[in-house]
XYZ file of C-alpha atoms in Angstrom:
281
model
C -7.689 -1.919 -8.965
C -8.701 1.157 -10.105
C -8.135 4.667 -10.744
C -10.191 7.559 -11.098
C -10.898 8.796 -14.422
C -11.983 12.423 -13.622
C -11.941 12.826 -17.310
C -10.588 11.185 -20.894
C -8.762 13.078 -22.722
C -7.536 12.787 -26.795
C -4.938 14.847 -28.392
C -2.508 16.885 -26.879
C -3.289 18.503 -23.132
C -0.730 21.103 -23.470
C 0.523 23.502 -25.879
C 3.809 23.699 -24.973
C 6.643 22.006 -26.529
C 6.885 18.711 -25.094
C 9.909 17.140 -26.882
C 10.490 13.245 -26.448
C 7.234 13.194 -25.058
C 5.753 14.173 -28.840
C 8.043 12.279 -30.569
C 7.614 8.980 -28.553
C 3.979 7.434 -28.960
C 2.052 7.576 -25.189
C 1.032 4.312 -25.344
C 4.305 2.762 -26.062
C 5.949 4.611 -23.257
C 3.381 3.082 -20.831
C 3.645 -0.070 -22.640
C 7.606 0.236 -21.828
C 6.889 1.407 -18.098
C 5.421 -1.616 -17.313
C 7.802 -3.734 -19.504
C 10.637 -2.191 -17.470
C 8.894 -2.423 -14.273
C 8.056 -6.471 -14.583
C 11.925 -7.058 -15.463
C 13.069 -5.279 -12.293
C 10.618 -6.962 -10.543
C 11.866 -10.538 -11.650
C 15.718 -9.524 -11.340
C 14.333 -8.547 -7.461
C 12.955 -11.922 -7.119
C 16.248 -13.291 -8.333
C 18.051 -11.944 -6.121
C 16.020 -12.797 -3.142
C 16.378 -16.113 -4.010
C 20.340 -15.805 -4.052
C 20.484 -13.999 -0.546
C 18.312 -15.996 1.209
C 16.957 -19.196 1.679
C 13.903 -21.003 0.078
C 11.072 -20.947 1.920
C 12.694 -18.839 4.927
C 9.884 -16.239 6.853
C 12.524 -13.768 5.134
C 12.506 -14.607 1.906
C 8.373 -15.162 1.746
C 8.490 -11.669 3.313
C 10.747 -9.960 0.524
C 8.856 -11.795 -2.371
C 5.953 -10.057 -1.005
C 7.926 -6.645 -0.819
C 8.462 -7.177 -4.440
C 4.891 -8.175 -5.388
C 3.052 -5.740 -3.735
C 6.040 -3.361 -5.493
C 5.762 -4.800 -8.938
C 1.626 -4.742 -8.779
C 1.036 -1.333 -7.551
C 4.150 0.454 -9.548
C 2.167 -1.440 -12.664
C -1.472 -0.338 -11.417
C -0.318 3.451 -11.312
C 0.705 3.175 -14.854
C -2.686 1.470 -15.303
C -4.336 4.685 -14.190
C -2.522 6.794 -17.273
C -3.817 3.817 -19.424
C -7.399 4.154 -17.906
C -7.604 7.926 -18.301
C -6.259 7.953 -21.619
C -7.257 4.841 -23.659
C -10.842 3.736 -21.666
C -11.433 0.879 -19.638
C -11.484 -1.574 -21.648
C -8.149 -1.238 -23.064
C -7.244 -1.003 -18.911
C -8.961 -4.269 -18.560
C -7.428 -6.149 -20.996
C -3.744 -4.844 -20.092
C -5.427 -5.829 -16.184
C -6.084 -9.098 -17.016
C -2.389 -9.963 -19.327
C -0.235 -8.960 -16.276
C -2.518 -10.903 -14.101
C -2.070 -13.917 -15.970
C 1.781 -12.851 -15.939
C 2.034 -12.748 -12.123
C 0.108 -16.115 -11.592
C 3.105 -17.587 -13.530
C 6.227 -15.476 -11.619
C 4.830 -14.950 -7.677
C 5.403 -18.316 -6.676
C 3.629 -18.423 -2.939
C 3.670 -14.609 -3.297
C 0.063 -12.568 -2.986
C 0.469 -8.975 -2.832
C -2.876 -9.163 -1.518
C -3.647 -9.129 2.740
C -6.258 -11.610 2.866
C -4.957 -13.963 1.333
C -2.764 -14.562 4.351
C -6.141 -13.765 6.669
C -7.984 -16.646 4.960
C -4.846 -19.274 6.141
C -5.529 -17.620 9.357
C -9.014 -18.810 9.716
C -8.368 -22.412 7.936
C -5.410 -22.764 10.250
C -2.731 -22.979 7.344
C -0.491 -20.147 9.321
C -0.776 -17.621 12.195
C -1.485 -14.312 13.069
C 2.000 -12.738 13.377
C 3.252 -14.454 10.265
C -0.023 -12.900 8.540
C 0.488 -9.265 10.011
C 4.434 -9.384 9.107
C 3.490 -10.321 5.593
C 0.820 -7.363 5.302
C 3.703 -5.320 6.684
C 5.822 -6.415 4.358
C 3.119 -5.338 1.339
C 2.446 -2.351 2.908
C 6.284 -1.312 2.617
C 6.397 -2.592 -1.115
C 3.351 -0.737 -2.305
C 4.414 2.688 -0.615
C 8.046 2.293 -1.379
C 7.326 2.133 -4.598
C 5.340 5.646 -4.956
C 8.989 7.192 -5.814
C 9.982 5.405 -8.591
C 6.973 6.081 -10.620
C 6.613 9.445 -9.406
C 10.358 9.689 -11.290
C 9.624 8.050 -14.297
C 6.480 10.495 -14.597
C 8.590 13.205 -13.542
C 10.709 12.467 -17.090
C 7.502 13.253 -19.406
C 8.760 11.094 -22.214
C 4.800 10.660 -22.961
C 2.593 13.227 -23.529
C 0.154 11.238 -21.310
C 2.878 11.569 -18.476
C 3.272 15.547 -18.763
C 2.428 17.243 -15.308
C 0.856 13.417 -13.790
C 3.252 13.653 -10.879
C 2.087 16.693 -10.134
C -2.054 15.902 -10.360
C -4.417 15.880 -7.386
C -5.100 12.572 -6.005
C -8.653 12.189 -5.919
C -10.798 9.323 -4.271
C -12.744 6.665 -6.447
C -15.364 6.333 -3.698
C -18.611 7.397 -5.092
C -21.427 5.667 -3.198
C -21.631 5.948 0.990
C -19.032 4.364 2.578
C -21.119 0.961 3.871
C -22.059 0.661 0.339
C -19.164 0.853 -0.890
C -17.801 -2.007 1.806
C -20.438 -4.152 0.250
C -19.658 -3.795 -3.413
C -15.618 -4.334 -2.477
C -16.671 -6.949 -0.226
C -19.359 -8.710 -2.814
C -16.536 -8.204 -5.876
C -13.825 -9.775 -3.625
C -16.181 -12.991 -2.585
C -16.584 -13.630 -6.065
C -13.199 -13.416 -7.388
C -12.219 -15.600 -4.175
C -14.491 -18.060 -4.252
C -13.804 -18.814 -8.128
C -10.381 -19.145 -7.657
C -11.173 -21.427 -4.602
C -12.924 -23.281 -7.312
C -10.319 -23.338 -9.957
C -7.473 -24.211 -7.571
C -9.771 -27.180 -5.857
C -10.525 -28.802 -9.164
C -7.771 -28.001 -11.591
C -9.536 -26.531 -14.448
C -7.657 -26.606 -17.459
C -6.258 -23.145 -17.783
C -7.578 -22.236 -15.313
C -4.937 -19.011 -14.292
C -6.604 -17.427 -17.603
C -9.735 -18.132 -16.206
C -9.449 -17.166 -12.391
C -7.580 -13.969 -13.909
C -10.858 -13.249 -16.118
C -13.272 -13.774 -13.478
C -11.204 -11.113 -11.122
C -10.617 -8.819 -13.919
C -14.551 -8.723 -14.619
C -15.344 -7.767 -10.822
C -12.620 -5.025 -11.251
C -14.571 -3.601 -13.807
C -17.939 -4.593 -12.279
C -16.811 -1.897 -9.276
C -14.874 0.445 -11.388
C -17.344 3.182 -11.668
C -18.838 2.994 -7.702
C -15.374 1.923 -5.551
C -12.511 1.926 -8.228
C -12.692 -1.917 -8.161
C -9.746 -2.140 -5.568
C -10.373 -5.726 -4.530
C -7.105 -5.732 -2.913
C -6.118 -3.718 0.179
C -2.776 -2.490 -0.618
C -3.293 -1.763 -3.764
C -6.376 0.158 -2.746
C -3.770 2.156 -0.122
C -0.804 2.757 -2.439
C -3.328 4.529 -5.286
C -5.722 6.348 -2.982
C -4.726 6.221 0.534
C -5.398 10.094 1.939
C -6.232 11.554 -1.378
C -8.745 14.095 -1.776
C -12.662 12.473 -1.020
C -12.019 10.105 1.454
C -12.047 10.303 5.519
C -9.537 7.698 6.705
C -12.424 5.720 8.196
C -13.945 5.476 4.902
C -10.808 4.260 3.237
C -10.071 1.414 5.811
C -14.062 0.193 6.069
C -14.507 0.185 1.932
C -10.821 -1.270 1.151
C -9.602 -3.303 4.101
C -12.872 -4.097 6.159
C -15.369 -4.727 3.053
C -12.418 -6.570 1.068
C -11.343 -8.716 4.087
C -14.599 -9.711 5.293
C -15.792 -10.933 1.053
C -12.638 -13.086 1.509
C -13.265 -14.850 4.379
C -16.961 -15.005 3.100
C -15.209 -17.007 -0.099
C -14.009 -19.729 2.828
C -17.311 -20.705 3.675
C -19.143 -20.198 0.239
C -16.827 -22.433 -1.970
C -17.168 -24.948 0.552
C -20.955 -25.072 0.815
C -22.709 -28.474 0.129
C -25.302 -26.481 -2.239
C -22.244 -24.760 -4.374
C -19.813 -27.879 -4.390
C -23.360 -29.902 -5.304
C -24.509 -27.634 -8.179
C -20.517 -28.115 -9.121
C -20.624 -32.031 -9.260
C -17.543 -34.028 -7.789
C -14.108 -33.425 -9.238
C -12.859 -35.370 -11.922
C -10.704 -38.873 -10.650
C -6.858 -38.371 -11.159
């Protein structure tokens, strides 16, 4: 889920007086982007659930407007976070609001594949899938203009001039490589929370939100660690580096293709032997 960091910087960038955006610390502005951006996301959900009805094509398909929303206006924030505080810090903030969403998406993904992996085990169809990546692919773009504002206020020194910066493309290995890392990282994440989810591992969100946060980092220096198609597209889609064929083979093709991988690994006699049988209820 990534985001270039061209460069980290400490201290002050500019010389200019900044006002609120000296007086207010950077990191709890970001701290309060995100904050602000997880409570509109959850008054969105509520009102889904209001104006339409459970479990209605509809309201599945507006949940995942406001997932896809939620994640990538939080993942652009990430990338101040990243730039200006190191990875690790990223990670951890990463892995907290991936625990978070586990407990508020309900059926909710954010995430393509998912829906391409019910394709192939025959849990829902093609249309349904393509609607629902339609449906994320609005939410994640959509949602370019509201950060873009809130960077456009500068209350953090760490947001002075962002909305104005160069996109530049995370991609720095050859574009089949960089399929196979996304793809590898993706099949890893997919088929331990295949795992999790089959044998009910006690805490096992925390866990399956570890193991994905780790192959985000794992990538973060060769792909940016994507591991998610519209995420990948809302962050980097035609910036600076990147041919559109390279984008869509490293981000959709590589990711995709790990996922459905997970399918088949997780289900293996050899893995689900070296696992042992699931406890008895």
């Amino acid at each position: 889920m990534k985001i270039s960091l061209p460069f980290v910087t400490y201290g002050y960038r500019h010389t200019r007086d900044a006002g609120l955006a000296l007086a207010v610390p950077s990191c709890a502005v970001s701290a309060g982007v995100l904050a602000v951006t997880l409570l509109l996301a959850e008054i969105a959900r509520r009102l889904v659930n209001r104006i339409t009805e459970q479990g209605s094509l509809l309201s599945q398909l507006l949940h995942e407007v406001v997932a896809a929303g939620e994640l990538c206006a939080c993942c652009f924030e990430l990338c101040v976070i990243a730039d200006n505080y190191g990875v690790w810090v990223y990670a951890v903030c990463l892995w907290a609001l991936t625990v978070w969403w586990g407990t508020r998406w309900g059926s909710a993904t954010a995430c393509p594949y998912i829906h391409y992996e019910d394709v192939v085990e025959g849990n829902t169809d093609v249309v349904t899938a393509l609607l629902k990546t339609a449906a994320q692919l609005g939410g994640g773009f959509a949602i370019y203009n509201y950060i873009q504002y809130i960077w456009e206020l500068e209350l953090a020194e760490t947001h002075i001039d962002k909305a104005d910066e160069d996109c530049v493309a995370d991609l720095h290995v050859t574009m089949f490589q960089g399929a196979g890392i996304e793809g590898a990282a993706t099949c890893v994440a997919r088929v331990a929370s295949r795992i999790i989810s089959q044998r009910e591992i006690p805490l096992g969100n925390y866990i399956d939100a570890f193991v994905g946060t780790s192959m985000v980092i794992a990538a973060f220096d060769l792909t940016g660690g994507y591991l998610n198609p519209i995420l990948a597209s809302s962050l980097k889609y035609d910036c600076e580096g990147n041919t559109f064929e390279e984008h869509v083979i490293v981000y959709w093709v590589g990711a995709t293709l790990g996922a459905i991988a997970s399918i088949y690994l997780a289900n293996h006699p050899t893995i689900q032997k070296l696992l042992g049988k699931p406890k008895a209820d």
